[in-house]
mmCIF file of C-alpha atoms in Angstrom:
data_model
loop_
_atom_site.group_PDB
_atom_site.id
_atom_site.type_symbol
_atom_site.label_atom_id
_atom_site.label_comp_id
_atom_site.label_asym_id
_atom_site.label_seq_id
_atom_site.Cartn_x
_atom_site.Cartn_y
_atom_site.Cartn_z
ATOM 1 C CA MET A 39 -11.009 10.946 22.473
ATOM 2 C CA GLN A 40 -14.037 11.875 24.635
ATOM 3 C CA ARG A 41 -15.422 8.354 24.706
ATOM 4 C CA ARG A 42 -12.107 6.997 26.028
ATOM 5 C CA GLY A 43 -12.165 9.633 28.776
ATOM 6 C CA LEU A 44 -15.647 8.585 29.832
ATOM 7 C CA ALA A 45 -14.483 4.989 30.214
ATOM 8 C CA ARG A 46 -11.644 6.064 32.515
ATOM 9 C CA THR A 47 -14.142 8.056 34.621
ATOM 10 C CA ILE A 48 -16.451 5.055 34.876
ATOM 11 C CA ALA A 49 -13.544 2.854 35.920
ATOM 12 C CA VAL A 50 -12.657 5.248 38.757
ATOM 13 C CA VAL A 51 -16.254 5.519 39.986
ATOM 14 C CA SER A 52 -16.608 1.726 39.879
ATOM 15 C CA ALA A 53 -13.481 1.358 41.969
ATOM 16 C CA LEU A 54 -15.128 3.558 44.621
ATOM 17 C CA GLY A 55 -18.017 1.109 44.878
ATOM 18 C CA LEU A 56 -20.577 3.274 43.079
ATOM 19 C CA THR A 57 -21.360 0.903 40.224
ATOM 20 C CA GLY A 58 -25.053 0.961 41.067
ATOM 21 C CA VAL A 59 -25.230 4.638 40.131
ATOM 22 C CA LEU A 60 -24.029 3.805 36.636
ATOM 23 C CA GLY A 61 -26.831 1.365 35.859
ATOM 24 C CA GLY A 62 -26.123 -0.486 32.609
ATOM 25 C CA CYS A 63 -22.695 1.018 31.965
ATOM 26 C CA GLY A 64 -20.792 -1.945 33.394
ATOM 27 C CA ALA A 65 -20.814 -5.663 32.656
ATOM 28 C CA GLY A 66 -23.598 -6.248 35.225
ATOM 29 C CA LYS A 67 -23.903 -8.229 38.448
ATOM 30 C CA GLY A 68 -21.365 -5.978 40.166
ATOM 31 C CA SER A 69 -18.481 -7.164 37.975
ATOM 32 C CA SER A 70 -16.120 -4.790 36.222
ATOM 33 C CA ASP A 71 -14.905 -7.558 33.887
ATOM 34 C CA VAL A 72 -15.741 -7.353 30.172
ATOM 35 C CA THR A 73 -15.586 -10.181 27.642
ATOM 36 C CA LEU A 74 -15.206 -9.133 24.024
ATOM 37 C CA ARG A 75 -16.118 -11.691 21.390
ATOM 38 C CA LEU A 76 -14.158 -11.714 18.135
ATOM 39 C CA VAL A 77 -14.908 -13.953 15.139
ATOM 40 C CA ALA A 78 -11.928 -14.204 12.795
ATOM 41 C CA ALA A 79 -10.941 -15.905 9.553
ATOM 42 C CA ASP A 80 -8.242 -18.561 9.328
ATOM 43 C CA TYR A 81 -5.456 -17.627 6.915
ATOM 44 C CA GLY A 82 -3.438 -20.776 7.575
ATOM 45 C CA THR A 83 -3.026 -23.796 5.324
ATOM 46 C CA GLY A 84 -2.996 -26.281 8.211
ATOM 47 C CA GLY A 85 -2.603 -26.650 11.936
ATOM 48 C CA ALA A 86 1.001 -25.473 11.928
ATOM 49 C CA ASP A 87 0.181 -21.987 10.684
ATOM 50 C CA SER A 88 -3.431 -21.616 11.777
ATOM 51 C CA SER A 89 -4.485 -18.101 12.663
ATOM 52 C CA GLU A 90 -5.662 -19.532 15.981
ATOM 53 C CA LYS A 91 -2.033 -19.515 17.126
ATOM 54 C CA TYR A 92 -1.619 -15.853 16.244
ATOM 55 C CA TRP A 93 -4.760 -14.804 18.099
ATOM 56 C CA ALA A 94 -3.963 -17.006 21.124
ATOM 57 C CA THR A 95 -0.556 -15.383 21.536
ATOM 58 C CA LEU A 96 -1.867 -11.866 20.953
ATOM 59 C CA THR A 97 -4.811 -12.151 23.341
ATOM 60 C CA GLU A 98 -2.675 -13.729 26.052
ATOM 61 C CA ARG A 99 -0.368 -10.719 25.945
ATOM 62 C CA TYR A 100 -3.280 -8.286 25.874
ATOM 63 C CA GLU A 101 -5.153 -9.875 28.763
ATOM 64 C CA SER A 102 -2.027 -9.917 30.921
ATOM 65 C CA GLU A 103 -1.837 -6.131 30.522
ATOM 66 C CA HIS A 104 -5.626 -5.590 30.842
ATOM 67 C CA PRO A 105 -6.820 -7.862 33.656
ATOM 68 C CA GLY A 106 -10.392 -6.552 33.472
ATOM 69 C CA VAL A 107 -10.872 -7.556 29.830
ATOM 70 C CA ARG A 108 -11.111 -11.019 28.303
ATOM 71 C CA ILE A 109 -10.941 -11.601 24.556
ATOM 72 C CA ASP A 110 -12.889 -14.627 23.333
ATOM 73 C CA VAL A 111 -11.739 -15.460 19.788
ATOM 74 C CA SER A 112 -13.329 -18.051 17.512
ATOM 75 C CA VAL A 113 -11.523 -18.769 14.238
ATOM 76 C CA HIS A 114 -13.302 -20.231 11.209
ATOM 77 C CA SER A 115 -12.231 -21.200 7.701
ATOM 78 C CA TRP A 116 -12.909 -18.787 4.876
ATOM 79 C CA ASN A 117 -15.596 -21.181 3.674
ATOM 80 C CA ASP A 118 -17.527 -20.639 6.901
ATOM 81 C CA VAL A 119 -16.568 -17.376 8.604
ATOM 82 C CA ASP A 120 -18.830 -14.917 6.761
ATOM 83 C CA ARG A 121 -21.766 -17.292 7.140
ATOM 84 C CA GLU A 122 -21.078 -17.742 10.865
ATOM 85 C CA VAL A 123 -21.108 -13.994 11.472
ATOM 86 C CA LYS A 124 -24.293 -13.569 9.458
ATOM 87 C CA LYS A 125 -25.983 -16.285 11.540
ATOM 88 C CA MET A 126 -25.012 -14.473 14.734
ATOM 89 C CA VAL A 127 -26.269 -11.145 13.418
ATOM 90 C CA ASP A 128 -29.533 -12.641 12.149
ATOM 91 C CA ALA A 129 -30.071 -14.232 15.589
ATOM 92 C CA GLY A 130 -29.725 -10.817 17.236
ATOM 93 C CA ASP A 131 -26.463 -11.793 18.918
ATOM 94 C CA PRO A 132 -23.613 -10.238 16.902
ATOM 95 C CA PRO A 133 -20.035 -10.539 18.119
ATOM 96 C CA ASP A 134 -18.291 -7.436 19.362
ATOM 97 C CA MET A 135 -15.837 -7.676 16.466
ATOM 98 C CA ALA A 136 -15.573 -9.638 13.231
ATOM 99 C CA GLN A 137 -12.617 -10.034 10.921
ATOM 100 C CA ILE A 138 -14.136 -11.169 7.631
ATOM 101 C CA GLY A 139 -14.356 -10.371 3.930
ATOM 102 C CA ALA A 140 -16.942 -7.577 3.711
ATOM 103 C CA TYR A 141 -18.428 -4.891 5.910
ATOM 104 C CA ALA A 142 -20.683 -2.703 3.736
ATOM 105 C CA ASP A 143 -23.982 -4.538 4.295
ATOM 106 C CA TYR A 144 -23.598 -4.330 8.069
ATOM 107 C CA ALA A 145 -22.640 -0.654 7.874
ATOM 108 C CA ALA A 146 -25.672 0.093 5.694
ATOM 109 C CA GLN A 147 -27.909 -1.516 8.335
ATOM 110 C CA GLY A 148 -26.466 0.759 11.026
ATOM 111 C CA LEU A 149 -24.941 -2.166 12.926
ATOM 112 C CA LEU A 150 -21.317 -1.015 13.086
ATOM 113 C CA HIS A 151 -19.288 1.417 15.141
ATOM 114 C CA LYS A 152 -17.550 4.162 13.210
ATOM 115 C CA ALA A 153 -13.800 3.628 13.181
ATOM 116 C CA ASP A 154 -13.129 7.092 14.569
ATOM 117 C CA ASP A 155 -15.357 6.332 17.582
ATOM 118 C CA LEU A 156 -13.038 3.438 18.429
ATOM 119 C CA LEU A 157 -9.468 3.995 17.338
ATOM 120 C CA SER A 158 -7.007 6.532 18.638
ATOM 121 C CA ILE A 159 -6.074 9.189 16.102
ATOM 122 C CA PRO A 160 -2.488 7.892 15.514
ATOM 123 C CA VAL A 161 -3.719 4.355 14.848
ATOM 124 C CA GLN A 162 -6.463 5.376 12.445
ATOM 125 C CA ALA A 163 -4.104 7.757 10.629
ATOM 126 C CA ASP A 164 -1.575 4.931 10.192
ATOM 127 C CA PHE A 165 -3.740 2.910 7.798
ATOM 128 C CA VAL A 166 -2.482 2.816 4.201
ATOM 129 C CA SER A 167 -4.604 5.475 2.520
ATOM 130 C CA GLN A 168 -6.017 3.323 -0.295
ATOM 131 C CA LEU A 169 -7.155 0.753 2.232
ATOM 132 C CA ALA A 170 -8.633 3.276 4.639
ATOM 133 C CA ASN A 171 -10.579 4.915 1.807
ATOM 134 C CA ALA A 172 -11.931 1.539 0.692
ATOM 135 C CA GLY A 173 -13.278 1.075 4.223
ATOM 136 C CA GLN A 174 -15.605 4.053 3.919
ATOM 137 C CA VAL A 175 -19.315 4.307 3.223
ATOM 138 C CA ASN A 176 -20.420 7.822 2.255
ATOM 139 C CA GLY A 177 -17.151 9.226 3.562
ATOM 140 C CA VAL A 178 -17.316 7.492 6.963
ATOM 141 C CA GLN A 179 -14.939 4.666 7.799
ATOM 142 C CA TYR A 180 -16.585 1.530 9.175
ATOM 143 C CA GLY A 181 -14.287 -1.115 7.711
ATOM 144 C CA MET A 182 -10.796 -1.296 9.188
ATOM 145 C CA PRO A 183 -8.364 -3.058 6.834
ATOM 146 C CA PHE A 184 -6.821 -6.118 8.410
ATOM 147 C CA ALA A 185 -4.913 -7.955 5.685
ATOM 148 C CA ALA A 186 -3.942 -6.929 2.176
ATOM 149 C CA SER A 187 -2.374 -8.273 -0.977
ATOM 150 C CA THR A 188 -1.668 -7.146 -4.506
ATOM 151 C CA ARG A 189 -1.025 -8.995 -7.767
ATOM 152 C CA VAL A 190 2.073 -9.323 -9.921
ATOM 153 C CA LEU A 191 2.910 -11.538 -12.890
ATOM 154 C CA PHE A 192 4.709 -14.756 -11.939
ATOM 155 C CA TYR A 193 6.760 -16.580 -14.554
ATOM 156 C CA ASN A 194 8.591 -19.906 -14.516
ATOM 157 C CA LYS A 195 12.286 -19.093 -14.908
ATOM 158 C CA THR A 196 13.223 -22.586 -16.048
ATOM 159 C CA LEU A 197 10.647 -22.626 -18.834
ATOM 160 C CA PHE A 198 11.574 -19.083 -19.879
ATOM 161 C CA GLU A 199 15.279 -19.891 -20.068
ATOM 162 C CA LYS A 200 14.615 -23.032 -22.092
ATOM 163 C CA ALA A 201 12.564 -21.011 -24.594
ATOM 164 C CA GLY A 202 15.032 -18.081 -24.595
ATOM 165 C CA LEU A 203 12.447 -15.606 -23.299
ATOM 166 C CA THR A 204 12.543 -12.434 -21.240
ATOM 167 C CA PRO A 205 9.695 -11.335 -18.920
ATOM 168 C CA PRO A 206 6.898 -9.474 -20.721
ATOM 169 C CA LYS A 207 6.198 -5.777 -20.337
ATOM 170 C CA THR A 208 3.209 -5.466 -22.669
ATOM 171 C CA TRP A 209 0.274 -7.580 -23.792
ATOM 172 C CA ASP A 210 2.007 -8.243 -27.106
ATOM 173 C CA ASP A 211 5.095 -9.463 -25.243
ATOM 174 C CA LEU A 212 2.942 -11.743 -23.119
ATOM 175 C CA ALA A 213 1.167 -13.213 -26.153
ATOM 176 C CA ALA A 214 4.458 -13.773 -27.979
ATOM 177 C CA ASN A 215 5.950 -15.467 -24.919
ATOM 178 C CA ALA A 216 2.871 -17.647 -24.538
ATOM 179 C CA ALA A 217 3.130 -18.745 -28.186
ATOM 180 C CA ALA A 218 6.799 -19.656 -27.689
ATOM 181 C CA LEU A 219 5.998 -21.608 -24.527
ATOM 182 C CA LYS A 220 3.215 -23.478 -26.327
ATOM 183 C CA ALA A 221 5.712 -24.448 -29.037
ATOM 184 C CA GLU A 222 7.918 -25.881 -26.275
ATOM 185 C CA GLY A 223 5.038 -28.049 -25.081
ATOM 186 C CA VAL A 224 4.171 -26.096 -21.936
ATOM 187 C CA LYS A 225 0.743 -27.203 -20.678
ATOM 188 C CA TYR A 226 -0.478 -23.751 -19.634
ATOM 189 C CA PRO A 227 1.524 -21.047 -21.457
ATOM 190 C CA TYR A 228 -0.606 -18.451 -19.648
ATOM 191 C CA ALA A 229 -3.051 -19.649 -16.990
ATOM 192 C CA LEU A 230 -6.268 -17.599 -17.108
ATOM 193 C CA PRO A 231 -8.437 -18.564 -14.100
ATOM 194 C CA LEU A 232 -11.888 -17.181 -14.819
ATOM 195 C CA GLY A 233 -13.631 -19.962 -12.920
ATOM 196 C CA PRO A 234 -16.107 -19.188 -10.145
ATOM 197 C CA GLU A 235 -13.581 -19.281 -7.293
ATOM 198 C CA GLU A 236 -12.007 -15.882 -7.972
ATOM 199 C CA ALA A 237 -12.862 -14.755 -11.484
ATOM 200 C CA GLN A 238 -13.500 -11.249 -10.213
ATOM 201 C CA ALA A 239 -9.796 -10.848 -9.350
ATOM 202 C CA GLU A 240 -8.330 -12.045 -12.657
ATOM 203 C CA THR A 241 -10.915 -10.019 -14.545
ATOM 204 C CA MET A 242 -10.252 -6.783 -12.701
ATOM 205 C CA GLN A 243 -6.480 -7.242 -13.076
ATOM 206 C CA TRP A 244 -6.855 -7.468 -16.843
ATOM 207 C CA LEU A 245 -9.308 -4.576 -17.065
ATOM 208 C CA LEU A 246 -6.933 -2.335 -15.116
ATOM 209 C CA SER A 247 -4.083 -3.297 -17.448
ATOM 210 C CA GLY A 248 -6.238 -2.147 -20.380
ATOM 211 C CA ASN A 249 -6.863 1.268 -18.759
ATOM 212 C CA GLY A 250 -10.354 0.280 -17.646
ATOM 213 C CA GLY A 251 -11.812 -1.265 -14.519
ATOM 214 C CA TYR A 252 -15.057 -1.932 -12.711
ATOM 215 C CA ILE A 253 -15.613 1.697 -11.734
ATOM 216 C CA ASP A 254 -15.368 4.716 -14.039
ATOM 217 C CA SER A 255 -13.896 8.139 -13.241
ATOM 218 C CA LEU A 256 -17.211 9.277 -11.734
ATOM 219 C CA GLY A 257 -17.401 6.326 -9.330
ATOM 220 C CA SER A 258 -20.120 4.483 -11.271
ATOM 221 C CA TYR A 259 -19.961 0.950 -12.644
ATOM 222 C CA GLY A 260 -18.562 0.915 -16.163
ATOM 223 C CA PHE A 261 -18.374 -2.725 -17.229
ATOM 224 C CA ASP A 262 -19.331 -2.054 -20.825
ATOM 225 C CA SER A 263 -16.816 0.729 -21.475
ATOM 226 C CA ALA A 264 -14.868 0.730 -24.711
ATOM 227 C CA GLU A 265 -11.652 -0.021 -22.799
ATOM 228 C CA ASN A 266 -13.124 -3.030 -21.018
ATOM 229 C CA THR A 267 -14.673 -4.391 -24.186
ATOM 230 C CA ALA A 268 -11.342 -4.098 -26.000
ATOM 231 C CA THR A 269 -9.523 -5.888 -23.189
ATOM 232 C CA VAL A 270 -11.865 -8.883 -23.013
ATOM 233 C CA THR A 271 -11.955 -9.092 -26.819
ATOM 234 C CA TRP A 272 -8.146 -9.204 -26.880
ATOM 235 C CA LEU A 273 -8.117 -12.000 -24.310
ATOM 236 C CA LYS A 274 -10.636 -13.992 -26.334
ATOM 237 C CA ASP A 275 -8.910 -13.507 -29.686
ATOM 238 C CA GLU A 276 -5.199 -13.377 -28.830
ATOM 239 C CA LEU A 277 -4.866 -15.787 -25.899
ATOM 240 C CA VAL A 278 -7.860 -18.113 -25.566
ATOM 241 C CA GLY A 279 -8.637 -18.314 -29.285
ATOM 242 C CA LYS A 280 -5.028 -19.197 -30.116
ATOM 243 C CA GLY A 281 -4.873 -21.993 -27.560
ATOM 244 C CA LEU A 282 -2.425 -20.203 -25.264
ATOM 245 C CA THR A 283 -4.341 -20.665 -21.986
ATOM 246 C CA GLY A 284 -4.075 -24.419 -21.573
ATOM 247 C CA PRO A 285 -6.363 -27.457 -21.728
ATOM 248 C CA VAL A 286 -8.984 -26.226 -19.219
ATOM 249 C CA ALA A 287 -11.439 -23.602 -20.426
ATOM 250 C CA PRO A 288 -10.778 -20.337 -18.525
ATOM 251 C CA GLY A 289 -14.369 -20.281 -17.284
ATOM 252 C CA LYS A 290 -13.788 -23.635 -15.567
ATOM 253 C CA LEU A 291 -10.270 -22.962 -14.269
ATOM 254 C CA ASP A 292 -10.159 -21.861 -10.623
ATOM 255 C CA ARG A 293 -7.320 -19.930 -9.025
ATOM 256 C CA ALA A 294 -6.348 -22.767 -6.686
ATOM 257 C CA GLU A 295 -6.058 -25.142 -9.641
ATOM 258 C CA ALA A 296 -3.953 -22.619 -11.575
ATOM 259 C CA PHE A 297 -1.648 -22.054 -8.590
ATOM 260 C CA ALA A 298 -1.232 -25.798 -8.106
ATOM 261 C CA ALA A 299 -0.343 -26.202 -11.779
ATOM 262 C CA PHE A 300 2.251 -23.431 -11.475
ATOM 263 C CA ALA A 301 3.767 -25.170 -8.447
ATOM 264 C CA ASP A 302 3.931 -28.374 -10.514
ATOM 265 C CA GLY A 303 5.910 -26.592 -13.227
ATOM 266 C CA ASP A 304 3.098 -26.744 -15.801
ATOM 267 C CA VAL A 305 2.422 -22.987 -16.113
ATOM 268 C CA GLY A 306 4.591 -20.467 -17.912
ATOM 269 C CA MET A 307 2.900 -17.283 -16.613
ATOM 270 C CA LEU A 308 -0.001 -16.232 -14.421
ATOM 271 C CA ASN A 309 -1.144 -13.402 -12.173
ATOM 272 C CA GLY A 310 -0.507 -14.278 -8.542
ATOM 273 C CA HIS A 311 -0.589 -12.931 -5.007
ATOM 274 C CA PRO A 312 1.951 -13.462 -2.200
ATOM 275 C CA SER A 313 0.717 -16.898 -1.095
ATOM 276 C CA LEU A 314 2.029 -18.341 -4.368
ATOM 277 C CA ILE A 315 5.571 -17.637 -3.189
ATOM 278 C CA GLU A 316 5.335 -20.318 -0.525
ATOM 279 C CA THR A 317 3.281 -22.714 -2.644
ATOM 280 C CA ALA A 318 5.767 -22.642 -5.514
ATOM 281 C CA GLY A 319 8.806 -22.552 -3.238
ATOM 282 C CA LYS A 320 7.788 -25.757 -1.469
ATOM 283 C CA LYS A 321 7.756 -27.541 -4.844
ATOM 284 C CA GLY A 322 11.159 -26.153 -5.840
ATOM 285 C CA VAL A 323 9.886 -24.052 -8.753
ATOM 286 C CA GLU A 324 12.305 -21.346 -9.846
ATOM 287 C CA PHE A 325 10.145 -18.302 -10.519
ATOM 288 C CA GLY A 326 10.397 -14.588 -11.051
ATOM 289 C CA THR A 327 7.908 -11.754 -10.723
ATOM 290 C CA VAL A 328 7.361 -8.567 -12.712
ATOM 291 C CA PRO A 329 4.690 -5.850 -12.670
ATOM 292 C CA THR A 330 1.553 -6.712 -14.589
ATOM 293 C CA PRO A 331 2.015 -6.055 -18.335
ATOM 294 C CA GLY A 332 -0.351 -3.502 -19.799
ATOM 295 C CA ILE A 333 -1.680 -2.740 -23.233
ATOM 296 C CA ASP A 334 1.301 -0.552 -24.089
ATOM 297 C CA GLY A 335 3.633 -0.894 -21.094
ATOM 298 C CA GLU A 336 3.480 -1.649 -17.398
ATOM 299 C CA SER A 337 -0.110 -1.601 -16.113
ATOM 300 C CA ARG A 338 -1.131 1.757 -14.646
ATOM 301 C CA ALA A 339 -2.490 -0.028 -11.561
ATOM 302 C CA THR A 340 -2.648 -3.422 -9.986
ATOM 303 C CA LEU A 341 -5.443 -5.131 -8.127
ATOM 304 C CA GLY A 342 -5.410 -4.590 -4.392
ATOM 305 C CA VAL A 343 -7.415 -6.836 -2.089
ATOM 306 C CA ALA A 344 -8.192 -6.304 1.579
ATOM 307 C CA ASP A 345 -10.053 -8.148 4.308
ATOM 308 C CA TRP A 346 -11.769 -6.235 7.039
ATOM 309 C CA MET A 347 -12.117 -5.800 10.770
ATOM 310 C CA MET A 348 -15.401 -4.344 11.985
ATOM 311 C CA ALA A 349 -17.005 -3.730 15.358
ATOM 312 C CA PHE A 350 -20.719 -4.242 16.015
ATOM 313 C CA ASN A 351 -22.407 -1.630 18.152
ATOM 314 C CA LYS A 352 -25.186 -3.637 19.822
ATOM 315 C CA ASN A 353 -23.205 -4.595 22.927
ATOM 316 C CA GLY A 354 -21.535 -1.239 23.491
ATOM 317 C CA HIS A 355 -18.041 -1.586 25.012
ATOM 318 C CA ASP A 356 -16.746 1.138 22.687
ATOM 319 C CA ASP A 357 -13.748 1.941 24.830
ATOM 320 C CA GLU A 358 -12.703 -1.643 25.490
ATOM 321 C CA ILE A 359 -13.027 -2.483 21.789
ATOM 322 C CA GLY A 360 -11.070 0.629 20.834
ATOM 323 C CA GLU A 361 -8.220 -0.102 23.236
ATOM 324 C CA PHE A 362 -8.005 -3.700 22.031
ATOM 325 C CA LEU A 363 -7.971 -2.660 18.371
ATOM 326 C CA ASP A 364 -5.275 -0.075 19.067
ATOM 327 C CA PHE A 365 -3.233 -3.014 20.368
ATOM 328 C CA VAL A 366 -4.110 -5.219 17.374
ATOM 329 C CA TYR A 367 -2.899 -2.515 14.991
ATOM 330 C CA SER A 368 0.423 -1.888 16.732
ATOM 331 C CA GLU A 369 3.387 -2.218 14.394
ATOM 332 C CA LYS A 370 4.623 -5.439 16.018
ATOM 333 C CA ASN A 371 1.275 -7.205 15.765
ATOM 334 C CA VAL A 372 0.608 -6.096 12.195
ATOM 335 C CA LEU A 373 4.066 -7.287 11.145
ATOM 336 C CA ASP A 374 3.702 -10.593 12.972
ATOM 337 C CA PHE A 375 0.426 -11.383 11.246
ATOM 338 C CA SER A 376 1.641 -10.297 7.811
ATOM 339 C CA ARG A 377 4.821 -12.339 8.065
ATOM 340 C CA ASN A 378 3.006 -15.406 9.383
ATOM 341 C CA HIS A 379 0.757 -15.520 6.334
ATOM 342 C CA ASN A 380 2.765 -13.854 3.527
ATOM 343 C CA LEU A 381 0.431 -10.870 3.407
ATOM 344 C CA LEU A 382 0.990 -7.142 3.193
ATOM 345 C CA PRO A 383 0.740 -4.838 6.218
ATOM 346 C CA VAL A 384 -2.244 -2.520 6.297
ATOM 347 C CA THR A 385 -0.427 0.262 8.164
ATOM 348 C CA THR A 386 2.152 2.710 6.888
ATOM 349 C CA SER A 387 4.518 2.131 9.813
ATOM 350 C CA ALA A 388 4.597 -1.643 9.344
ATOM 351 C CA SER A 389 4.905 -1.254 5.562
ATOM 352 C CA ARG A 390 7.922 1.001 6.024
ATOM 353 C CA THR A 391 9.573 -1.534 8.310
ATOM 354 C CA MET A 392 8.857 -4.408 5.929
ATOM 355 C CA ASP A 393 10.228 -2.459 2.977
ATOM 356 C CA GLY A 394 13.590 -2.124 4.708
ATOM 357 C CA ALA A 395 13.834 -5.655 6.137
ATOM 358 C CA GLU A 396 15.900 -8.351 4.426
ATOM 359 C CA GLN A 397 13.612 -11.070 5.760
ATOM 360 C CA ASP A 398 10.721 -9.594 3.769
ATOM 361 C CA LYS A 399 12.474 -9.305 0.415
ATOM 362 C CA ASP A 400 10.092 -11.750 -1.293
ATOM 363 C CA LEU A 401 7.141 -9.501 -0.450
ATOM 364 C CA LYS A 402 8.722 -6.278 -1.692
ATOM 365 C CA PRO A 403 7.397 -6.574 -5.284
ATOM 366 C CA PHE A 404 3.868 -6.753 -3.897
ATOM 367 C CA LEU A 405 4.492 -4.017 -1.341
ATOM 368 C CA GLY A 406 5.712 -1.718 -4.093
ATOM 369 C CA GLU A 407 2.437 -2.181 -5.971
ATOM 370 C CA LEU A 408 0.227 -1.321 -3.003
ATOM 371 C CA ALA A 409 0.548 2.453 -3.411
ATOM 372 C CA THR A 410 -0.991 2.360 -6.913
ATOM 373 C CA SER A 411 -3.414 -0.492 -6.335
ATOM 374 C CA GLU A 412 -7.158 -0.295 -6.889
ATOM 375 C CA LEU A 413 -9.582 -2.261 -4.734
ATOM 376 C CA TYR A 414 -12.964 -3.735 -5.450
ATOM 377 C CA PRO A 415 -15.821 -1.291 -4.758
ATOM 378 C CA VAL A 416 -16.373 -2.934 -1.381
ATOM 379 C CA GLY A 417 -18.001 0.165 0.109
ATOM 380 C CA ASN A 418 -21.024 -0.411 -2.163
ATOM 381 C CA THR A 419 -23.608 -2.850 -0.841
ATOM 382 C CA SER A 420 -24.334 -3.594 -4.523
ATOM 383 C CA TRP A 421 -20.889 -5.158 -4.889
ATOM 384 C CA ALA A 422 -21.969 -8.485 -3.377
ATOM 385 C CA ALA A 423 -24.473 -9.130 -6.173
ATOM 386 C CA VAL A 424 -22.158 -7.762 -8.858
ATOM 387 C CA ASN A 425 -19.287 -9.911 -7.605
ATOM 388 C CA VAL A 426 -21.415 -13.066 -7.924
ATOM 389 C CA ALA A 427 -22.453 -12.094 -11.447
ATOM 390 C CA VAL A 428 -18.851 -11.579 -12.571
ATOM 391 C CA LYS A 429 -17.885 -15.017 -11.255
ATOM 392 C CA GLN A 430 -20.794 -16.643 -13.075
ATOM 393 C CA GLN A 431 -20.632 -14.828 -16.405
ATOM 394 C CA ILE A 432 -17.167 -13.578 -17.352
ATOM 395 C CA GLY A 433 -15.833 -16.956 -18.474
ATOM 396 C CA LYS A 434 -18.526 -17.043 -21.166
ATOM 397 C CA ALA A 435 -17.129 -13.872 -22.708
ATOM 398 C CA VAL A 436 -13.894 -15.566 -23.793
ATOM 399 C CA ALA A 437 -15.370 -18.970 -24.675
ATOM 400 C CA PRO A 438 -15.712 -20.029 -28.329
ATOM 401 C CA GLY A 439 -18.701 -18.211 -29.742
ATOM 402 C CA GLY A 440 -18.834 -15.944 -26.716
ATOM 403 C CA SER A 441 -19.514 -12.224 -26.970
ATOM 404 C CA PRO A 442 -17.336 -9.929 -24.848
ATOM 405 C CA LYS A 443 -19.619 -7.000 -25.622
ATOM 406 C CA GLY A 444 -22.749 -8.979 -24.774
ATOM 407 C CA VAL A 445 -21.418 -10.374 -21.490
ATOM 408 C CA LEU A 446 -20.070 -7.008 -20.346
ATOM 409 C CA GLY A 447 -23.365 -5.389 -21.266
ATOM 410 C CA GLY A 448 -25.173 -7.970 -19.158
ATOM 411 C CA LEU A 449 -22.876 -7.307 -16.219
ATOM 412 C CA GLN A 450 -23.486 -3.587 -16.575
ATOM 413 C CA ALA A 451 -27.237 -4.195 -16.457
ATOM 414 C CA THR A 452 -26.818 -6.332 -13.334
ATOM 415 C CA ALA A 453 -24.689 -3.629 -11.702
ATOM 416 C CA THR A 454 -27.191 -0.904 -12.590
ATOM 417 C CA ARG A 455 -30.063 -2.907 -11.095
ATOM 418 C CA ALA A 456 -28.059 -3.653 -7.950
ATOM 419 C CA GLU A 457 -27.191 0.017 -7.529
ATOM 420 C CA SER A 458 -30.803 1.064 -8.051
ATOM 421 C CA SER A 459 -31.967 -1.441 -5.448
ATOM 422 C CA ARG A 460 -29.364 -0.162 -2.985
ATOM 423 C CA GLN A 461 -30.399 3.453 -3.453
ATOM 424 C CA ASP A 462 -34.118 2.642 -3.150
ATOM 425 C CA SER A 463 -33.695 0.715 0.098
ATOM 426 C CA PRO A 464 -34.444 2.587 3.341
#
């Protein structure tokens, strides 16, 4: 890496007392110390498992091995972290690094370092391929995956045994099971959270299981495809219309509410990610997991979700940032973070270790889905507007009197406008 070599040369020259020759290459005022600012999201559910503890331990180890570099980490809740970074960027004072939910807008504005200008070749090559590809804009990686999850179908074993059911493999199986659970008085035979919290996830999971999705084979938005229309129509007619999704209208049911109901034993089936393991386990719910049922068998793909690390280029410090991120993405640190928060590793080496470890057996069903997962089109700056539209509109498609074809057509129009605006921008 040529840039890394330049940093080592600068360090040697500085040690010889020639920092003045280098002008603005150092930290200024004759000091060789560098402070890197990182803004990160909190994945914890309380003080005991706050991400602050993870970063404090990691940075303490890093600073002890790199006495000339200080890492200043500020951790914010998911409700605040993206907004905090945007405020810093808008004020002309971006952090050196941010670990948040989206990177594409900043990349489009030319504010980010390229990943291959920062990371060593072995570290960059270690990213799980689907995740690395999702971090690219026009074939260049700016977003470095930091945390990942997939979705599987959770089912309540106690309720299934009482009703004499086996886990579903197809949509028809799922509908039949839901009808049997309703007959047993289960409050939510199948919980369908299409409320504004995370409707885009539940929607995409179902579209994938019907051989559709948000993006077509040419990489363009395809909301109103025949496959997607058939999937949403089936949901409306066979689940919602038959009263199999519970007392709360899907468009008003948020994921957190659905997860809480599952942990209370009131849900027969729902799509869930790894955090539900701990939530349900704490309440003593006996549950099982199976791959997402599809229209005629196991779904061809599951939803993959990733959060992102990015590095802003305004302050320079390419080499220091790169060396720190190489450390962050070491197998030990990736495993520690993933295990702390019941998430999937974003590197192949850590995934291989997790797959063979007894302590990670609960995560193996999700890990097995990662290789065939599909992610949101996060590399498109249009996705932010499209994502909001899905959250606001999709619940109407399955409501009484709703039109799946009409709602999907409206979402396609929104996506087309957002794409046109993106392409017309300088």
